[in-house]
mmCIF file of C-alpha atoms in Angstrom:
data_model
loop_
_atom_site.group_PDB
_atom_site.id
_atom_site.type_symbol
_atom_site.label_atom_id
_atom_site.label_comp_id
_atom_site.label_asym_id
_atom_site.label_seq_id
_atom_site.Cartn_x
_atom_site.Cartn_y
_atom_site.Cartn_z
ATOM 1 C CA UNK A 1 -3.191 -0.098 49.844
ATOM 2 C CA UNK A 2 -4.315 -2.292 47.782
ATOM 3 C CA UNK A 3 -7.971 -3.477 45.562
ATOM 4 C CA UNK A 4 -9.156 -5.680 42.996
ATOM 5 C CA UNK A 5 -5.537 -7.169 42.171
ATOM 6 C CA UNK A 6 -4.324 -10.562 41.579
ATOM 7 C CA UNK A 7 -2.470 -12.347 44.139
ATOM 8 C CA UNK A 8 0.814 -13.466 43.498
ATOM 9 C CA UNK A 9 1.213 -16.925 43.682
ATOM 10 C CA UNK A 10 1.867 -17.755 47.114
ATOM 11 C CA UNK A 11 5.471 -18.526 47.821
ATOM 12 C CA UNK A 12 7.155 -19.735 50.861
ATOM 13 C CA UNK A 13 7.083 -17.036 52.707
ATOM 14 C CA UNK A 14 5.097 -13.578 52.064
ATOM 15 C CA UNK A 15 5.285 -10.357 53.206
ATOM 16 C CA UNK A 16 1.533 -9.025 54.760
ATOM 17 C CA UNK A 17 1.181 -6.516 52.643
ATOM 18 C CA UNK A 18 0.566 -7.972 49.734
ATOM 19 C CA UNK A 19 -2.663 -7.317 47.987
ATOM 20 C CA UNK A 20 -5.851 -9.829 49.109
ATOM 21 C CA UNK A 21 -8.776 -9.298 47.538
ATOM 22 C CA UNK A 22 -11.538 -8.546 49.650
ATOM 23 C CA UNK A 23 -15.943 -8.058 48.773
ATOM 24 C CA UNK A 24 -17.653 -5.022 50.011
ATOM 25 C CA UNK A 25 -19.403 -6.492 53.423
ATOM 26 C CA UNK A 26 -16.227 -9.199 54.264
ATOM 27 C CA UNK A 27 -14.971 -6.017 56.681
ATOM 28 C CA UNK A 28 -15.984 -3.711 59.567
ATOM 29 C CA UNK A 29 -17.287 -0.619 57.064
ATOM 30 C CA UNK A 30 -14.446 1.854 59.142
ATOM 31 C CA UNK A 31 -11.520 -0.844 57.261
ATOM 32 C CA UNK A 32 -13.286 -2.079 54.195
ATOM 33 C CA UNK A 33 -13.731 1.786 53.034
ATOM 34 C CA UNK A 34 -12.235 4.287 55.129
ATOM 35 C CA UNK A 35 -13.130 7.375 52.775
ATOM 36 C CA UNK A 36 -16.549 6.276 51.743
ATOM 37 C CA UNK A 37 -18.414 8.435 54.859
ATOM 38 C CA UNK A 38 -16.627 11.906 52.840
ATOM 39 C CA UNK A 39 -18.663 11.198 49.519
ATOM 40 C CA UNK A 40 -15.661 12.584 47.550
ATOM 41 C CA UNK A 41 -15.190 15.768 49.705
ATOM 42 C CA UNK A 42 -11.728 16.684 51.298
ATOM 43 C CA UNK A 43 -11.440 15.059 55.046
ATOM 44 C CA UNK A 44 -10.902 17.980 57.756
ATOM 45 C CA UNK A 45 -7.104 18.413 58.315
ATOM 46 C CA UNK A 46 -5.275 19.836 60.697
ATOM 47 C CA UNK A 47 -3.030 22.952 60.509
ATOM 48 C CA UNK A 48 0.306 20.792 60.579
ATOM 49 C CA UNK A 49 -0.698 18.652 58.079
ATOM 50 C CA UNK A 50 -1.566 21.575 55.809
ATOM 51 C CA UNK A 51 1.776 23.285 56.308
ATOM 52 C CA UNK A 52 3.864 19.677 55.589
ATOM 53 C CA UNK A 53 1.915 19.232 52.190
ATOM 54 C CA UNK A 54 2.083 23.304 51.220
ATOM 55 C CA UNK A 55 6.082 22.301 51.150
ATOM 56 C CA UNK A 56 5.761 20.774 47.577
ATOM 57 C CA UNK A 57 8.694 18.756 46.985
ATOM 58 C CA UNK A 58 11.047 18.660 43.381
ATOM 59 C CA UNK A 59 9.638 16.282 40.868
ATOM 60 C CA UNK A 60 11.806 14.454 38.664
ATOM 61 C CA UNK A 61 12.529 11.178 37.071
ATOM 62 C CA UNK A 62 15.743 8.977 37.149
ATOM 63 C CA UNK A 63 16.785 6.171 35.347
ATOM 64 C CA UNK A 64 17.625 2.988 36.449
ATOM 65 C CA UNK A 65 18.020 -0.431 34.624
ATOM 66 C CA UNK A 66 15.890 1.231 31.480
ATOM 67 C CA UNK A 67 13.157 2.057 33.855
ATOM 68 C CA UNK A 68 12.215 5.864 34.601
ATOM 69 C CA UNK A 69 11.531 5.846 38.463
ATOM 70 C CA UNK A 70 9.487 8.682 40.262
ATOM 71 C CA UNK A 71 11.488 10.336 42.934
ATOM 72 C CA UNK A 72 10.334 13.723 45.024
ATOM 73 C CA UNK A 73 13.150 15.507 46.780
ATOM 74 C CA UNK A 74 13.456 18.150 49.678
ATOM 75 C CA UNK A 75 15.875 20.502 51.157
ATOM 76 C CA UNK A 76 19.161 21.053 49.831
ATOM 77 C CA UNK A 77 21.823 19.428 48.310
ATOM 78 C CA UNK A 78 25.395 19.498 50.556
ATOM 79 C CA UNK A 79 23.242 18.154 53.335
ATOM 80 C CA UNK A 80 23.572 14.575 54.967
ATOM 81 C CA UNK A 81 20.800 12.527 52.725
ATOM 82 C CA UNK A 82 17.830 10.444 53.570
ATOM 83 C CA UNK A 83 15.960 8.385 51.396
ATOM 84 C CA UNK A 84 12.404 6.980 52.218
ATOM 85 C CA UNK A 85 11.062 4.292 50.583
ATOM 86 C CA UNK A 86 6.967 3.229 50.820
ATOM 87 C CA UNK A 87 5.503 0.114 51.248
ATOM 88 C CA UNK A 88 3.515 -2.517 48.691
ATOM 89 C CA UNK A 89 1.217 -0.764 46.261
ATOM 90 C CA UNK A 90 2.059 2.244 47.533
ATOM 91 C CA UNK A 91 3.749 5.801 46.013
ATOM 92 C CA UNK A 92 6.368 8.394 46.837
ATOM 93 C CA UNK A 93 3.841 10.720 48.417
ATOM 94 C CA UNK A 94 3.545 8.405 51.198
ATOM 95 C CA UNK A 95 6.100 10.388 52.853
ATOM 96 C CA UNK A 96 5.327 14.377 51.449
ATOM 97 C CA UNK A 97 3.966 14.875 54.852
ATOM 98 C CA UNK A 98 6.264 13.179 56.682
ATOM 99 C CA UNK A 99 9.473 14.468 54.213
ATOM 100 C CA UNK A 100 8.969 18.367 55.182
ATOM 101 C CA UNK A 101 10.151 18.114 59.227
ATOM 102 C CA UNK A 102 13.434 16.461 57.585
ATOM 103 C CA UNK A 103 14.289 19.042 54.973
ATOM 104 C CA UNK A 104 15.866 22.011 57.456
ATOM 105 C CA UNK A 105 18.705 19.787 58.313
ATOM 106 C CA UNK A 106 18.742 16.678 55.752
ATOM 107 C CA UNK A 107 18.480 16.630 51.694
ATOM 108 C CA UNK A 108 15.649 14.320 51.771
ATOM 109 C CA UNK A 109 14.511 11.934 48.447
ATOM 110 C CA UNK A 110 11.365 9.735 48.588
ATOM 111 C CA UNK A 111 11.169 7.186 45.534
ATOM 112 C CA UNK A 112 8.592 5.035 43.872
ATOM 113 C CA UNK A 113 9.304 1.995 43.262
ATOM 114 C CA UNK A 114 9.692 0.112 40.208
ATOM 115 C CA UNK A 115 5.580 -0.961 39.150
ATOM 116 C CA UNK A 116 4.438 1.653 41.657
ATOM 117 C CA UNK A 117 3.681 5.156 41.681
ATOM 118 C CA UNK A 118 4.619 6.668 38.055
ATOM 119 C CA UNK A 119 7.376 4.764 37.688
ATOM 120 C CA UNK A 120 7.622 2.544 35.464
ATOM 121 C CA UNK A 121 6.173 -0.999 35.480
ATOM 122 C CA UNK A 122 8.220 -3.926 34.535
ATOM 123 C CA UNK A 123 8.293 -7.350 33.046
ATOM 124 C CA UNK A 124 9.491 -8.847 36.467
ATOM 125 C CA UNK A 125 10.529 -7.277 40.160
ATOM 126 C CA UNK A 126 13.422 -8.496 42.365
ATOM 127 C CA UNK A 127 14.809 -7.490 45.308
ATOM 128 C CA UNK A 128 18.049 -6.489 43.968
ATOM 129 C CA UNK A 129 17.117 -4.871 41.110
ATOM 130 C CA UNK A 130 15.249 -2.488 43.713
ATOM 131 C CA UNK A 131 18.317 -2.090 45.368
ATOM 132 C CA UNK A 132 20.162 -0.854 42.325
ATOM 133 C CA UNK A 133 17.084 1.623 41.721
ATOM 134 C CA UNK A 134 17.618 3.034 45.245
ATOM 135 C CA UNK A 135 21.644 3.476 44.644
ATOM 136 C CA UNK A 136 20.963 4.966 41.795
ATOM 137 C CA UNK A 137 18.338 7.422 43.194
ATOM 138 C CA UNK A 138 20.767 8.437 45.809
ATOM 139 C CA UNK A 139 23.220 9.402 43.343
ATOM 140 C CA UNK A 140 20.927 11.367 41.193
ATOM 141 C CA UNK A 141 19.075 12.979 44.510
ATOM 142 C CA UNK A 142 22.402 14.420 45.969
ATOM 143 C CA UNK A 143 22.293 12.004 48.508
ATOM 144 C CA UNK A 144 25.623 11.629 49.168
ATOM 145 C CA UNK A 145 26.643 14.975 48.607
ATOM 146 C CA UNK A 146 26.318 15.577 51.975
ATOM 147 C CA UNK A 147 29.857 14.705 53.368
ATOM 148 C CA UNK A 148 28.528 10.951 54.073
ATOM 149 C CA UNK A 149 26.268 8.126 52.796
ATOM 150 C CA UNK A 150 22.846 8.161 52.822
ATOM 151 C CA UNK A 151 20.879 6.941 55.663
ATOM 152 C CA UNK A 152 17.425 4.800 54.243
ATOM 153 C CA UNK A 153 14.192 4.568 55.869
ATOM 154 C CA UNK A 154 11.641 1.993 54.517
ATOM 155 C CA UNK A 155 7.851 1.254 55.686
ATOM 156 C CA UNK A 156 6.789 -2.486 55.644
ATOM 157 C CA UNK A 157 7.546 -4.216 51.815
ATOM 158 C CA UNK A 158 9.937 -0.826 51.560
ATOM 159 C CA UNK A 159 11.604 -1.598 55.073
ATOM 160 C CA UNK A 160 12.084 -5.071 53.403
ATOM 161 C CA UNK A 161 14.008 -3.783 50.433
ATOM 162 C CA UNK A 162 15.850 -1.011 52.808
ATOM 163 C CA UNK A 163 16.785 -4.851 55.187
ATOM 164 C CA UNK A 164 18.158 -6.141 51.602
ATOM 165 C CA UNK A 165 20.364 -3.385 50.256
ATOM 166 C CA UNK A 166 21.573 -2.826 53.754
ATOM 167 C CA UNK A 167 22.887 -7.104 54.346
ATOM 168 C CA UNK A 168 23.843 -7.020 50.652
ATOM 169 C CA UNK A 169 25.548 -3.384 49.980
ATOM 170 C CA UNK A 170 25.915 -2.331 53.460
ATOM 171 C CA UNK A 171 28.870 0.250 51.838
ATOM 172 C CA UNK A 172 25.797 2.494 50.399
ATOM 173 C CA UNK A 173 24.288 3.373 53.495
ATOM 174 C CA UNK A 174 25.634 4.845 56.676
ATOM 175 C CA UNK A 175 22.205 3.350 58.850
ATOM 176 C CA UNK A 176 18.970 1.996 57.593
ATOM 177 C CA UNK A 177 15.633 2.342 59.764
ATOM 178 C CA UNK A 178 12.838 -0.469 58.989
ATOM 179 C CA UNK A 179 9.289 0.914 59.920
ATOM 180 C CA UNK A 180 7.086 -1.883 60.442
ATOM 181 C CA UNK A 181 8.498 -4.572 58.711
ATOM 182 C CA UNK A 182 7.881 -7.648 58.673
ATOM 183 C CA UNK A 183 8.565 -11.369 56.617
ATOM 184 C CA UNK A 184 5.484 -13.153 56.843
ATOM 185 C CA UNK A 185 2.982 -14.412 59.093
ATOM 186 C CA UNK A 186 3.222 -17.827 60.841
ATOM 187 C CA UNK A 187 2.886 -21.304 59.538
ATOM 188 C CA UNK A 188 -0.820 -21.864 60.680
ATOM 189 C CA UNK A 189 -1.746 -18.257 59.160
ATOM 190 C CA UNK A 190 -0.192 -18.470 56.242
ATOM 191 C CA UNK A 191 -1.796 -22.003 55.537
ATOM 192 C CA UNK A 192 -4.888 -20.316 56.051
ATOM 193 C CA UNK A 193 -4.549 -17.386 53.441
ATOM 194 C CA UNK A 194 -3.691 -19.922 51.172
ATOM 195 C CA UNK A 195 -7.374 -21.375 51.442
ATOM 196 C CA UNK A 196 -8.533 -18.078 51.730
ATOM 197 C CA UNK A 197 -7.003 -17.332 48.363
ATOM 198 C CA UNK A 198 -7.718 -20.279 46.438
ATOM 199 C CA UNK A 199 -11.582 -19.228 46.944
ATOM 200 C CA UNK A 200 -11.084 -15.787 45.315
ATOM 201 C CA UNK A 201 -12.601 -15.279 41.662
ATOM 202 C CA UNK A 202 -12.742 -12.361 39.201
ATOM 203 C CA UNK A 203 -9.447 -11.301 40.309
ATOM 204 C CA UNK A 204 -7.705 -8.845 37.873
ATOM 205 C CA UNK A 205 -4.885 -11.226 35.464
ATOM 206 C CA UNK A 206 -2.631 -10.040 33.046
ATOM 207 C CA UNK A 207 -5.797 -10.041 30.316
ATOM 208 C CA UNK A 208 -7.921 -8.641 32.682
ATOM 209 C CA UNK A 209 -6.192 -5.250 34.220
ATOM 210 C CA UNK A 210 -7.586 -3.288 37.136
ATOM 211 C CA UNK A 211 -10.943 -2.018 37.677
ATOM 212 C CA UNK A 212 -11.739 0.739 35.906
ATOM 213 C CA UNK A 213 -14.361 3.459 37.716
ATOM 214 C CA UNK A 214 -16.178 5.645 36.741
ATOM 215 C CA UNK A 215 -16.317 8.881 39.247
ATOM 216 C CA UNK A 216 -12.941 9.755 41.736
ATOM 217 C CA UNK A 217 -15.751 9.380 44.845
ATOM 218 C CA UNK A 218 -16.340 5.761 43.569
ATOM 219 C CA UNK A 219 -12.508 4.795 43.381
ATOM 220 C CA UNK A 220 -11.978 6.744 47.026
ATOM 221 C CA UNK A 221 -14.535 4.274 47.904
ATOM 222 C CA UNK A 222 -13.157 1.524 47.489
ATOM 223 C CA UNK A 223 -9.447 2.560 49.092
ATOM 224 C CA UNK A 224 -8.472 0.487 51.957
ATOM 225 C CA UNK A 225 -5.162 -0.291 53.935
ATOM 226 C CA UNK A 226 -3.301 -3.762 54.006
ATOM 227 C CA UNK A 227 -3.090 -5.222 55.900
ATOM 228 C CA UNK A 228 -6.481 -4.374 56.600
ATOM 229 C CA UNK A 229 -6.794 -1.461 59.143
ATOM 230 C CA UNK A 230 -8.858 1.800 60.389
ATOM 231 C CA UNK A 231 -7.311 4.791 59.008
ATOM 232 C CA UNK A 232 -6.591 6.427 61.503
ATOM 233 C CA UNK A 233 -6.672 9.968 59.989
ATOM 234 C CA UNK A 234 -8.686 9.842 57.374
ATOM 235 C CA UNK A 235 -6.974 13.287 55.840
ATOM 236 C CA UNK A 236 -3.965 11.486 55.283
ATOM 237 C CA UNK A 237 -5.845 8.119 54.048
ATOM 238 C CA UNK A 238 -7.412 10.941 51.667
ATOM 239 C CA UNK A 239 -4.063 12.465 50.648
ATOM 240 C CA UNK A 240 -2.645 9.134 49.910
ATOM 241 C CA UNK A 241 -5.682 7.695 48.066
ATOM 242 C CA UNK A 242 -6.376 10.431 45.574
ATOM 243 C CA UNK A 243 -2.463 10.490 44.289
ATOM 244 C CA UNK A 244 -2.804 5.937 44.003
ATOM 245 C CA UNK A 245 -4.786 6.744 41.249
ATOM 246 C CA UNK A 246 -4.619 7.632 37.620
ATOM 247 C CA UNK A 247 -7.063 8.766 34.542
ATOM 248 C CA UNK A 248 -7.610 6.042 31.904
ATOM 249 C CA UNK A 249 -9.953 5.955 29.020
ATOM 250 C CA UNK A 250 -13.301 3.958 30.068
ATOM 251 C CA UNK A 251 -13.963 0.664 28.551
ATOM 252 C CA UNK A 252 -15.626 1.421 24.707
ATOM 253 C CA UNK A 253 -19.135 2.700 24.969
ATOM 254 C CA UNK A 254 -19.040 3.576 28.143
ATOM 255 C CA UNK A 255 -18.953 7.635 28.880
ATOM 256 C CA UNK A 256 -18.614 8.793 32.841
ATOM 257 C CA UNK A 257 -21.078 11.437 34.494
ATOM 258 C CA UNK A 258 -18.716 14.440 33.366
ATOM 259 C CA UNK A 259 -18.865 13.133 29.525
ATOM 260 C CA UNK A 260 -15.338 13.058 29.095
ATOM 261 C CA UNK A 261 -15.212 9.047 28.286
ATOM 262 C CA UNK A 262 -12.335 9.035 31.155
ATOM 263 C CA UNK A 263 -12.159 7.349 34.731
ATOM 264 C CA UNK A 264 -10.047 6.223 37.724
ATOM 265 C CA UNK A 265 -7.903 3.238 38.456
ATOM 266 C CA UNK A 266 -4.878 2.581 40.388
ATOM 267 C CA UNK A 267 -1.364 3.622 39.449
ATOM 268 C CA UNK A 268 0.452 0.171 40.504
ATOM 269 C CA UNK A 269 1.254 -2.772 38.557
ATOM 270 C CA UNK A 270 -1.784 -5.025 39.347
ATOM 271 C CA UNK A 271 0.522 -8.037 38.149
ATOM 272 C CA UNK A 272 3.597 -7.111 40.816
ATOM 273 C CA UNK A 273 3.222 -9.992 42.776
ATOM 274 C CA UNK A 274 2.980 -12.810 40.209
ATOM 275 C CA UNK A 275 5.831 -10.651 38.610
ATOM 276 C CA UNK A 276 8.026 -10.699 41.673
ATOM 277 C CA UNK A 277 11.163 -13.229 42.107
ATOM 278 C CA UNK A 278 11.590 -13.529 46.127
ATOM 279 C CA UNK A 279 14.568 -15.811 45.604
ATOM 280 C CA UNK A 280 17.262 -13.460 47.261
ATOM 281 C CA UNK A 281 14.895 -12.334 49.824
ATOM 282 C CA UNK A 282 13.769 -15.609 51.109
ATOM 283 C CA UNK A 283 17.779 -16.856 51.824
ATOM 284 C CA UNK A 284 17.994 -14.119 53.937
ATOM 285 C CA UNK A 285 15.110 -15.008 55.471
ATOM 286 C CA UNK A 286 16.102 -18.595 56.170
ATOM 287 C CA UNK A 287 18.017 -17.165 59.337
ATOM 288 C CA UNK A 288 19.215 -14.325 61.100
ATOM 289 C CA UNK A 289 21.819 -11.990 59.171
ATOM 290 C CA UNK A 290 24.912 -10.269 60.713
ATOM 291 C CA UNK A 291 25.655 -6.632 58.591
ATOM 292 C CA UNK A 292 27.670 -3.813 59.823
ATOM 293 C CA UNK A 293 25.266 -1.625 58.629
ATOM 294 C CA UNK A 294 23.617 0.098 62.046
ATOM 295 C CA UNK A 295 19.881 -1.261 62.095
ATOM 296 C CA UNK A 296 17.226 0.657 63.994
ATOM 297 C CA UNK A 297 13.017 -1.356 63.720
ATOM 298 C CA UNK A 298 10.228 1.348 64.686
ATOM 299 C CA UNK A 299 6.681 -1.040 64.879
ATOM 300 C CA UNK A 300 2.939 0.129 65.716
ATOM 301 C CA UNK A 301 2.085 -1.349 69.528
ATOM 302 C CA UNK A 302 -0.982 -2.268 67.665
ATOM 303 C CA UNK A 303 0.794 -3.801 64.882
ATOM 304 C CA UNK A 304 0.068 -6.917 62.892
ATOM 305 C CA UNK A 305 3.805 -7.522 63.106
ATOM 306 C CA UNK A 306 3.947 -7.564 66.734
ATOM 307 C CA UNK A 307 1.201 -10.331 66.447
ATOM 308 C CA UNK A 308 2.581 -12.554 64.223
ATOM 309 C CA UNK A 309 6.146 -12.223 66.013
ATOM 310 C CA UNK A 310 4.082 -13.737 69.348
ATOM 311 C CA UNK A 311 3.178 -16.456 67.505
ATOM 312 C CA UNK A 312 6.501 -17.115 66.238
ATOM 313 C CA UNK A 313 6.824 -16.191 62.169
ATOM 314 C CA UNK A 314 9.870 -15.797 61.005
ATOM 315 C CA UNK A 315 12.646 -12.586 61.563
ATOM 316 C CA UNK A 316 16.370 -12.414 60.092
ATOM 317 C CA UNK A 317 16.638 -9.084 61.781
ATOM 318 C CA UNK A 318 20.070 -9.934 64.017
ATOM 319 C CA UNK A 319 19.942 -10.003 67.384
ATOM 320 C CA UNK A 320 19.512 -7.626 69.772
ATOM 321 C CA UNK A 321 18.142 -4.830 67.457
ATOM 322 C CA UNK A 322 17.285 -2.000 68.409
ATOM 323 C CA UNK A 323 13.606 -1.200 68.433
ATOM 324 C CA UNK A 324 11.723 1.554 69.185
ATOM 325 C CA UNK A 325 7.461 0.979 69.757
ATOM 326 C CA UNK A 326 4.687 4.045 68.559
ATOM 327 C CA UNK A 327 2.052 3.634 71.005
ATOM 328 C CA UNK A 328 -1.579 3.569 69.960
ATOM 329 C CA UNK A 329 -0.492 2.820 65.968
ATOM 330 C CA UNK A 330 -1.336 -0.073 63.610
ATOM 331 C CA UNK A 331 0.906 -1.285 60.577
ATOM 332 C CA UNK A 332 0.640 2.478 58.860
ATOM 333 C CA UNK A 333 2.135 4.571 61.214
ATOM 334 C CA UNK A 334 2.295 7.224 59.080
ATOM 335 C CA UNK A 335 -1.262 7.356 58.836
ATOM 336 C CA UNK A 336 -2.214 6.835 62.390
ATOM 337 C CA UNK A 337 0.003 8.771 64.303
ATOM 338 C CA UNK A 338 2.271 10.794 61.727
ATOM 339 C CA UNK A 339 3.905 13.140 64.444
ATOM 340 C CA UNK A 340 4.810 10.516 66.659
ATOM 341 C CA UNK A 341 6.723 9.000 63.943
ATOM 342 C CA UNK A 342 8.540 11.955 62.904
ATOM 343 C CA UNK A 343 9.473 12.731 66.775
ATOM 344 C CA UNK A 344 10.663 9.477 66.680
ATOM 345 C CA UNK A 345 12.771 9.313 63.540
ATOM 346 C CA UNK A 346 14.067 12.833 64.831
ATOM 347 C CA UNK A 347 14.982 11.938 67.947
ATOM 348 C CA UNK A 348 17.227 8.937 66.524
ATOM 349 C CA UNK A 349 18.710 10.870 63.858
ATOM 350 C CA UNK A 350 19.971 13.596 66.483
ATOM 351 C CA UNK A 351 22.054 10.844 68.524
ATOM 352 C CA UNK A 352 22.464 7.503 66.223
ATOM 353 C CA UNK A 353 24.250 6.369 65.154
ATOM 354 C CA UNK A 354 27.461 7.039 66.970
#
């Protein structure tokens, strides 16, 4: 998710959900603003969704490389651990209604990353300083009180740092699971967003911070996946959207509806992407990787991913991986079809890996 943010400086190679700026009218109403048709109000949900978010997980902070990092926990500690990590611009809560079905059999942690969630933001982002935060999650979680390592499970820019920490430390993991990841779109595409790009003004900088609204309806209104998507349950889009965001004093001599000189913006680090050094990333993306950690991919049929893969961007995932397709899904799963997902990660859990 992702809206009025600056784009990072576009280096070699991107992943696609990074945040593009996009006016009110540039998409179909159903992607530009998903929530706007609920005027504030609470989608309908259904009785399984209730019961996964009723299951309110352990709060807590831990500390890694002097930064406090948000981490939610479920299920006990003693039990084999599983730690899920969310995508770009995204928050721990991603996963509270996927976390529940895991926490009768697992001791389950979902993190926010560094410059995400309410962790905190820093002065620059690299891939392996988020693989020292999620080692040192684990360990505070209980993760690997459970008789063996911790398995991770990453969606999209998460699956990318779950792909990193598992070629780089593959002795912290016992498997890691990628859900729709990817490294970039092709050549021709990616030439084309940098046009694209180049043509955007009044993009948030580091003097000029995220918007600032006045009401929660108006800052549900302008919530929208990236890549850019239908939500495909808009009582999860819902869920997700209302904990992105944060209360922040209004600009001076400006007072909101309710008087209380307070409004909305986003909880992410609108600078992440100018902020982030892709160096160790992109030589692992140069070619395919070998690791002995046990990789699984699960991708939407409907997927960006799958698109860009046709038309040949780049993949160091080895070859031969194991992949596993969720019919009838786009790049957020989780929001499209959540169950499948979870019957999915459950079934390969029960039998993988050997």
């Amino acid at each position: 998710m992702a809206e009025d943010v600056k784009p990072a400086e576009t280096p070699e190679r991107a992943y696609d959900d990074r945040p593009i700026h996009a006016e009110p009218g540039q998409l179909p109403p159903e992607v530009q603003a998903p929530l706007a048709a609920y005027k504030g109000a609470l989608p309908p949900s259904p009785p399984w969704f209730d019961w996964a978010i009723a299951q309110e997980p352990e709060r807590m902070f831990v500390e890694s490389l002097g930064s406090r990092l948000e981490v939610l926990t479920w299920g006990e500690v003693g039990k084999p651990g599983l730690l899920f990590v969310h995508g770009n611009s995204a928050h721990a809560d991603w996963w509270s209604f996927i976390a529940p079905f895991f926490a009768e059999d697992y001791r389950v942690a979902s993190m926010s990353l560094a410059g995400m969630g309410a962790s905190d933001w820093r002065d620059s982002y690299s891939f392996t300083d988020f693989a020292e935060d999620a080692e040192a999650v684990s360990r505070a979680a209980g993760l690997y009180e459970g008789g063996r390592k911790p398995i991770y499970i990453g969606h999209s820019f998460g699956g990318g740092q779950v792909f990193f920490a598992a070629v780089s430390h593959p002795e912290r993991m016992h498997a890691a699971i990628m859900v729709d990841t990817g490294f970039g779109p092709p050549p021709e595409e990616m030439a084309k967003r940098m046009a694209q790009m180049e043509a955007i003004r009044n993009i948030p900088t580091v003097d000029r911070p995220s918007r600032i609204y006045a009401t929660l309806e108006e800052a549900l209104n302008r919530f929208r996946l990236m890549p850019p998507q239908p939500a495909g349950n808009p009582f999860i889009a819902d869920f997700i959207a209302r904990r992105s965001l944060k209360r922040v004093p209004l600009p001076p001599g400006e007072t909101g509806p309710d008087g209380s000189g307070e409004g909305w913006t986003w909880r992410f680090d609108p600078n992440m992407w100018a902020k982030l050094d892709r160096q160790a990333m992109m030589k692992r993306e140069q070619t395919q990787v070998t690791t002995t950690t046990p990789l699984v991919h699960i991708y939407g049929a409907k997927s960006r991913i799958v698109e860009h893969r046709k038309a040949g961007a780049p993949s160091p995932f080895p070859a031969g991986l194991l992949e596993i397709e969720i019919p009838d899904s786009h790049h957020h799963i989780m929001i499209d079809q959540p169950l499948a997902l979870v019957s999915a990660l459950r079934a390969l859990l029960s039998a993988w890996p050997r």
